[in-house]
């Protein structure tokens, strides 16, 4: 595996289910991100982790719970979601959050549908 | 007011055409401007970036920033069907790796 991988690629869940999204980066990076991408809307930054520490929570509802056990893995735990949470969830990584033209590398995303 | 505005398209052009994709931004403090390309069923990938104002060229692609009008442009020369994708512009503060994205413009280049 190379780059940033995400599993599952597609997920359908009911509003009462609990599920988790997984992201793994094979780039030796120290920062990882979760984004939400909805149709015709800009990517919304959800969470940022730098060296396993959460550095940003962009006012995300508590039904989304991130976990970063190490610099290579990032999870997004989902529970009691709403239909409006249906979207493409993208994971990204970068060397760190040090700024400059610090390129973020994206995974292919998980297409989430909440019924 | 949206921080980065981008016409969603879709934009349909014939192969070989020159394509112009544009964004406007509101925050003058952010100095890095990026263009990402996103193919269907894939995540975005960085195409090119510029710092501050001016032009940057890479093959058939030219990125341009006009800070006086807060305008970001991407030009694609000799467009190919393989250029069909959604193009996302983004701004970065540079001091903290936070990207502010536009909504993306869907481009279709037909043979």
mmCIF file of C-alpha atoms in Angstrom:
data_model
loop_
_atom_site.group_PDB
_atom_site.id
_atom_site.type_symbol
_atom_site.label_atom_id
_atom_site.label_comp_id
_atom_site.label_asym_id
_atom_site.label_seq_id
_atom_site.Cartn_x
_atom_site.Cartn_y
_atom_site.Cartn_z
ATOM 1 C CA UNK A 1 0.000 0.000 0.000
ATOM 2 C CA UNK A 2 1.195 3.477 -0.799
ATOM 3 C CA UNK A 3 0.028 6.979 0.026
ATOM 4 C CA UNK A 4 -3.108 7.372 2.094
ATOM 5 C CA UNK A 5 -5.655 4.573 2.285
ATOM 6 C CA UNK A 6 -9.172 4.663 3.677
ATOM 7 C CA UNK A 7 -11.599 1.902 4.586
ATOM 8 C CA UNK A 8 -14.345 1.233 3.960
ATOM 9 C CA UNK A 9 -14.810 2.980 0.614
ATOM 10 C CA UNK A 10 -18.595 2.917 0.957
ATOM 11 C CA UNK A 11 -20.733 2.755 4.077
ATOM 12 C CA UNK A 12 -24.488 2.756 4.551
ATOM 13 C CA UNK A 13 -25.723 3.040 8.098
ATOM 14 C CA UNK A 14 -28.897 3.715 10.007
ATOM 15 C CA UNK A 15 -29.223 6.608 12.402
ATOM 16 C CA UNK A 16 -28.890 4.329 15.417
ATOM 17 C CA UNK A 17 -25.808 2.437 14.230
ATOM 18 C CA UNK A 18 -22.228 2.838 15.407
ATOM 19 C CA UNK A 19 -19.503 2.531 12.834
ATOM 20 C CA UNK A 20 -15.886 3.617 12.358
ATOM 21 C CA UNK A 21 -13.902 4.960 9.430
ATOM 22 C CA UNK A 22 -10.225 4.095 9.200
ATOM 23 C CA UNK A 23 -7.378 5.990 7.593
ATOM 24 C CA UNK A 24 -3.753 4.884 7.255
ATOM 25 C CA UNK A 25 -0.874 6.840 5.765
ATOM 26 C CA UNK A 26 2.329 5.244 4.491
ATOM 27 C CA UNK A 27 4.222 8.495 3.932
ATOM 28 C CA UNK A 28 5.963 8.941 7.275
ATOM 29 C CA UNK A 29 3.941 12.057 8.008
ATOM 30 C CA UNK A 30 3.146 13.469 11.428
ATOM 31 C CA UNK A 31 -0.099 15.352 10.784
ATOM 32 C CA UNK A 32 -3.451 13.858 9.825
ATOM 33 C CA UNK A 33 -6.769 15.460 8.972
ATOM 34 C CA UNK A 34 -10.444 14.598 8.551
ATOM 35 C CA UNK A 35 -12.493 16.539 6.007
ATOM 36 C CA UNK A 36 -16.157 16.368 5.003
ATOM 37 C CA UNK A 37 -16.990 16.894 1.320
ATOM 38 C CA UNK A 38 -20.639 17.516 0.414
ATOM 39 C CA UNK A 39 -21.954 18.136 -3.085
ATOM 40 C CA UNK A 40 -21.330 21.676 -4.346
ATOM 41 C CA UNK A 41 -19.841 22.769 -1.009
ATOM 42 C CA UNK A 42 -16.227 23.428 -0.073
ATOM 43 C CA UNK A 43 -14.261 20.800 1.792
ATOM 44 C CA UNK A 44 -14.915 21.304 5.484
ATOM 45 C CA UNK A 45 -12.032 20.666 7.841
ATOM 46 C CA UNK A 46 -13.247 18.610 10.799
ATOM 47 C CA UNK A 47 -10.233 17.566 12.885
ATOM 48 C CA UNK A 48 -6.460 17.958 12.836
ATOM 49 C CA UNK A 49 -3.900 15.818 14.645
ATOM 50 C CA UNK A 50 -0.217 16.688 14.847
ATOM 51 C CA UNK A 51 2.142 14.124 16.421
ATOM 52 C CA UNK A 52 -0.954 12.264 17.726
ATOM 53 C CA UNK A 53 -2.289 15.337 19.530
ATOM 54 C CA UNK A 54 -5.548 16.894 18.435
ATOM 55 C CA UNK A 55 -4.861 20.496 17.470
ATOM 56 C CA UNK A 56 -8.143 21.445 15.879
ATOM 57 C CA UNK A 57 -11.787 20.553 16.321
ATOM 58 C CA UNK A 58 -13.739 22.706 13.899
ATOM 59 C CA UNK A 59 -16.966 22.798 15.950
ATOM 60 C CA UNK A 60 -17.829 19.258 14.903
ATOM 61 C CA UNK A 61 -20.882 17.655 16.594
ATOM 62 C CA UNK A 62 -20.043 15.092 19.257
ATOM 63 C CA UNK A 63 -21.628 12.286 17.219
ATOM 64 C CA UNK A 64 -18.273 12.337 15.352
ATOM 65 C CA UNK A 65 -15.405 11.157 17.549
ATOM 66 C CA UNK A 66 -11.842 11.037 16.203
ATOM 67 C CA UNK A 67 -9.042 8.827 17.450
ATOM 68 C CA UNK A 68 -5.365 8.942 16.533
ATOM 69 C CA UNK A 69 -3.463 6.080 18.210
ATOM 70 C CA UNK A 70 -0.241 6.839 16.307
ATOM 71 C CA UNK A 71 1.003 9.101 13.524
ATOM 72 C CA UNK A 72 0.090 6.557 10.839
ATOM 73 C CA UNK A 73 -3.505 5.801 11.792
ATOM 74 C CA UNK A 74 -6.607 7.923 12.188
ATOM 75 C CA UNK A 75 -10.133 6.814 12.976
ATOM 76 C CA UNK A 76 -13.478 8.553 12.891
ATOM 77 C CA UNK A 77 -16.051 6.913 15.147
ATOM 78 C CA UNK A 78 -19.660 7.564 14.171
ATOM 79 C CA UNK A 79 -22.810 7.192 16.277
ATOM 80 C CA UNK A 80 -26.412 8.383 16.046
ATOM 81 C CA UNK A 81 -25.742 10.215 12.782
ATOM 82 C CA UNK A 82 -28.309 12.263 10.870
ATOM 83 C CA UNK A 83 -29.186 12.009 7.158
ATOM 84 C CA UNK A 84 -27.471 15.378 6.571
ATOM 85 C CA UNK A 85 -24.196 13.744 7.628
ATOM 86 C CA UNK A 86 -24.223 11.788 4.349
ATOM 87 C CA UNK A 87 -21.132 12.915 2.457
ATOM 88 C CA UNK A 88 -17.663 11.904 1.310
ATOM 89 C CA UNK A 89 -15.262 11.796 4.253
ATOM 90 C CA UNK A 90 -11.684 12.426 3.271
ATOM 91 C CA UNK A 91 -8.567 11.772 5.266
ATOM 92 C CA UNK A 92 -5.341 13.642 4.535
ATOM 93 C CA UNK A 93 -1.815 13.743 5.887
ATOM 94 C CA UNK A 94 1.092 16.152 5.723
ATOM 95 C CA UNK A 95 4.634 16.271 7.066
ATOM 96 C CA UNK A 96 3.341 18.293 10.021
ATOM 97 C CA UNK A 97 1.230 21.409 10.534
ATOM 98 C CA UNK A 98 4.182 23.722 10.143
ATOM 99 C CA UNK A 99 2.719 25.779 7.349
ATOM 100 C CA UNK A 100 4.318 27.025 4.195
ATOM 101 C CA UNK A 101 3.336 25.052 1.140
ATOM 102 C CA UNK A 102 3.013 21.984 3.328
ATOM 103 C CA UNK A 103 1.283 19.663 0.895
ATOM 104 C CA UNK A 104 -1.601 17.619 2.178
ATOM 105 C CA UNK A 105 -2.008 14.166 0.605
ATOM 106 C CA UNK A 106 -5.554 12.875 0.445
ATOM 107 C CA UNK A 107 -6.991 9.400 0.571
ATOM 108 C CA UNK A 108 -9.795 8.296 -1.783
ATOM 109 C CA UNK A 109 -12.476 8.922 0.797
ATOM 110 C CA UNK A 110 -15.350 6.979 2.358
ATOM 111 C CA UNK A 111 -18.742 7.606 0.780
ATOM 112 C CA UNK A 112 -21.141 7.608 3.753
ATOM 113 C CA UNK A 113 -24.907 7.326 3.420
ATOM 114 C CA UNK A 114 -27.072 7.719 6.531
ATOM 115 C CA UNK A 115 -30.587 6.358 6.185
ATOM 116 C CA UNK B 1 -19.314 35.918 2.860
ATOM 117 C CA UNK B 2 -17.585 32.721 1.737
ATOM 118 C CA UNK B 3 -13.834 32.863 2.233
ATOM 119 C CA UNK B 4 -13.025 31.330 -1.163
ATOM 120 C CA UNK B 5 -15.637 31.444 -3.911
ATOM 121 C CA UNK B 6 -15.521 29.303 -7.012
ATOM 122 C CA UNK B 7 -18.007 28.792 -9.834
ATOM 123 C CA UNK B 8 -19.087 25.104 -9.631
ATOM 124 C CA UNK B 9 -19.620 24.776 -13.396
ATOM 125 C CA UNK B 10 -19.843 22.358 -15.035
ATOM 126 C CA UNK B 11 -17.529 23.664 -17.705
ATOM 127 C CA UNK B 12 -17.500 21.707 -20.968
ATOM 128 C CA UNK B 13 -14.824 22.390 -23.608
ATOM 129 C CA UNK B 14 -13.526 20.651 -26.739
ATOM 130 C CA UNK B 15 -10.137 18.979 -26.718
ATOM 131 C CA UNK B 16 -7.339 21.457 -27.409
ATOM 132 C CA UNK B 17 -9.154 24.449 -25.924
ATOM 133 C CA UNK B 18 -7.617 26.837 -23.416
ATOM 134 C CA UNK B 19 -9.405 26.529 -20.097
ATOM 135 C CA UNK B 20 -9.620 29.283 -17.507
ATOM 136 C CA UNK B 21 -10.686 28.405 -13.964
ATOM 137 C CA UNK B 22 -11.142 31.166 -11.415
ATOM 138 C CA UNK B 23 -11.630 31.826 -7.722
ATOM 139 C CA UNK B 24 -11.975 34.882 -5.554
ATOM 140 C CA UNK B 25 -10.873 35.082 -1.949
ATOM 141 C CA UNK B 26 -11.587 37.429 0.928
ATOM 142 C CA UNK B 27 -8.709 36.977 3.403
ATOM 143 C CA UNK B 28 -5.672 38.954 2.269
ATOM 144 C CA UNK B 29 -3.543 37.647 5.140
ATOM 145 C CA UNK B 30 -3.250 34.179 3.593
ATOM 146 C CA UNK B 31 -0.291 34.032 1.232
ATOM 147 C CA UNK B 32 -0.281 30.535 -0.298
ATOM 148 C CA UNK B 33 -2.673 29.645 -3.093
ATOM 149 C CA UNK B 34 -3.150 26.079 -4.248
ATOM 150 C CA UNK B 35 -4.909 24.247 -7.008
ATOM 151 C CA UNK B 36 -6.017 20.676 -6.362
ATOM 152 C CA UNK B 37 -7.405 18.281 -8.964
ATOM 153 C CA UNK B 38 -9.936 15.624 -7.994
ATOM 154 C CA UNK B 39 -10.833 12.811 -10.338
ATOM 155 C CA UNK B 40 -14.088 10.943 -9.848
ATOM 156 C CA UNK B 41 -13.932 8.465 -6.941
ATOM 157 C CA UNK B 42 -10.520 9.804 -5.874
ATOM 158 C CA UNK B 43 -9.251 12.253 -3.300
ATOM 159 C CA UNK B 44 -7.872 15.664 -4.281
ATOM 160 C CA UNK B 45 -4.221 15.848 -5.383
ATOM 161 C CA UNK B 46 -2.095 18.976 -5.372
ATOM 162 C CA UNK B 47 -1.589 20.294 -8.894
ATOM 163 C CA UNK B 48 0.456 23.397 -8.131
ATOM 164 C CA UNK B 49 0.765 26.269 -5.713
ATOM 165 C CA UNK B 50 1.910 29.885 -5.751
ATOM 166 C CA UNK B 51 3.137 32.134 -2.992
ATOM 167 C CA UNK B 52 1.878 35.718 -2.832
ATOM 168 C CA UNK B 53 1.219 37.162 -6.274
ATOM 169 C CA UNK B 54 2.390 36.472 -9.816
ATOM 170 C CA UNK B 55 2.417 33.525 -12.182
ATOM 171 C CA UNK B 56 3.721 29.994 -11.989
ATOM 172 C CA UNK B 57 3.910 27.655 -14.957
ATOM 173 C CA UNK B 58 4.168 23.867 -15.033
ATOM 174 C CA UNK B 59 3.824 22.284 -18.441
ATOM 175 C CA UNK B 60 0.356 23.027 -19.791
ATOM 176 C CA UNK B 61 -0.770 24.572 -16.498
ATOM 177 C CA UNK B 62 -0.338 28.176 -15.346
ATOM 178 C CA UNK B 63 -1.449 29.468 -11.948
ATOM 179 C CA UNK B 64 -1.927 33.186 -11.501
ATOM 180 C CA UNK B 65 -2.681 35.317 -8.450
ATOM 181 C CA UNK B 66 -3.862 38.922 -8.638
ATOM 182 C CA UNK B 67 -3.785 40.253 -5.093
ATOM 183 C CA UNK B 68 -5.174 43.654 -6.027
ATOM 184 C CA UNK B 69 -8.443 42.059 -7.141
ATOM 185 C CA UNK B 70 -8.181 38.966 -4.859
ATOM 186 C CA UNK B 71 -8.436 36.717 -7.856
ATOM 187 C CA UNK B 72 -6.868 33.252 -8.380
ATOM 188 C CA UNK B 73 -6.748 31.660 -11.823
ATOM 189 C CA UNK B 74 -5.656 28.363 -13.348
ATOM 190 C CA UNK B 75 -5.111 28.165 -17.096
ATOM 191 C CA UNK B 76 -4.884 24.875 -18.937
ATOM 192 C CA UNK B 77 -3.448 24.981 -22.454
ATOM 193 C CA UNK B 78 -4.163 22.318 -25.080
ATOM 194 C CA UNK B 79 -6.726 20.668 -22.799
ATOM 195 C CA UNK B 80 -7.020 16.890 -22.961
ATOM 196 C CA UNK B 81 -9.864 14.503 -22.052
ATOM 197 C CA UNK B 82 -7.613 13.324 -19.198
ATOM 198 C CA UNK B 83 -7.935 16.825 -17.692
ATOM 199 C CA UNK B 84 -11.622 16.122 -17.012
ATOM 200 C CA UNK B 85 -11.929 16.427 -13.247
ATOM 201 C CA UNK B 86 -13.029 18.786 -10.501
ATOM 202 C CA UNK B 87 -10.542 21.567 -9.797
ATOM 203 C CA UNK B 88 -10.396 22.978 -6.266
ATOM 204 C CA UNK B 89 -8.692 26.225 -5.370
ATOM 205 C CA UNK B 90 -7.456 26.720 -1.815
ATOM 206 C CA UNK B 91 -5.754 29.274 0.374
ATOM 207 C CA UNK B 92 -3.319 28.567 3.170
ATOM 208 C CA UNK B 93 -2.206 30.848 5.957
ATOM 209 C CA UNK B 94 1.300 29.436 5.789
ATOM 210 C CA UNK B 95 1.747 29.742 9.527
ATOM 211 C CA UNK B 96 -0.507 26.814 10.309
ATOM 212 C CA UNK B 97 -1.302 24.265 7.658
ATOM 213 C CA UNK B 98 -5.010 25.092 7.431
ATOM 214 C CA UNK B 99 -6.463 25.089 3.932
ATOM 215 C CA UNK B 100 -9.564 27.055 2.981
ATOM 216 C CA UNK B 101 -11.121 25.465 -0.097
ATOM 217 C CA UNK B 102 -13.464 26.683 -2.796
ATOM 218 C CA UNK B 103 -16.384 24.432 -3.740
ATOM 219 C CA UNK B 104 -14.625 23.188 -6.905
ATOM 220 C CA UNK B 105 -15.294 23.573 -10.633
ATOM 221 C CA UNK B 106 -16.179 20.460 -12.611
ATOM 222 C CA UNK B 107 -14.415 20.415 -15.993
ATOM 223 C CA UNK B 108 -15.264 18.106 -18.893
ATOM 224 C CA UNK B 109 -12.978 18.029 -21.942
ATOM 225 C CA UNK B 110 -14.624 16.167 -24.809
ATOM 226 C CA UNK B 111 -12.738 14.664 -27.786
#
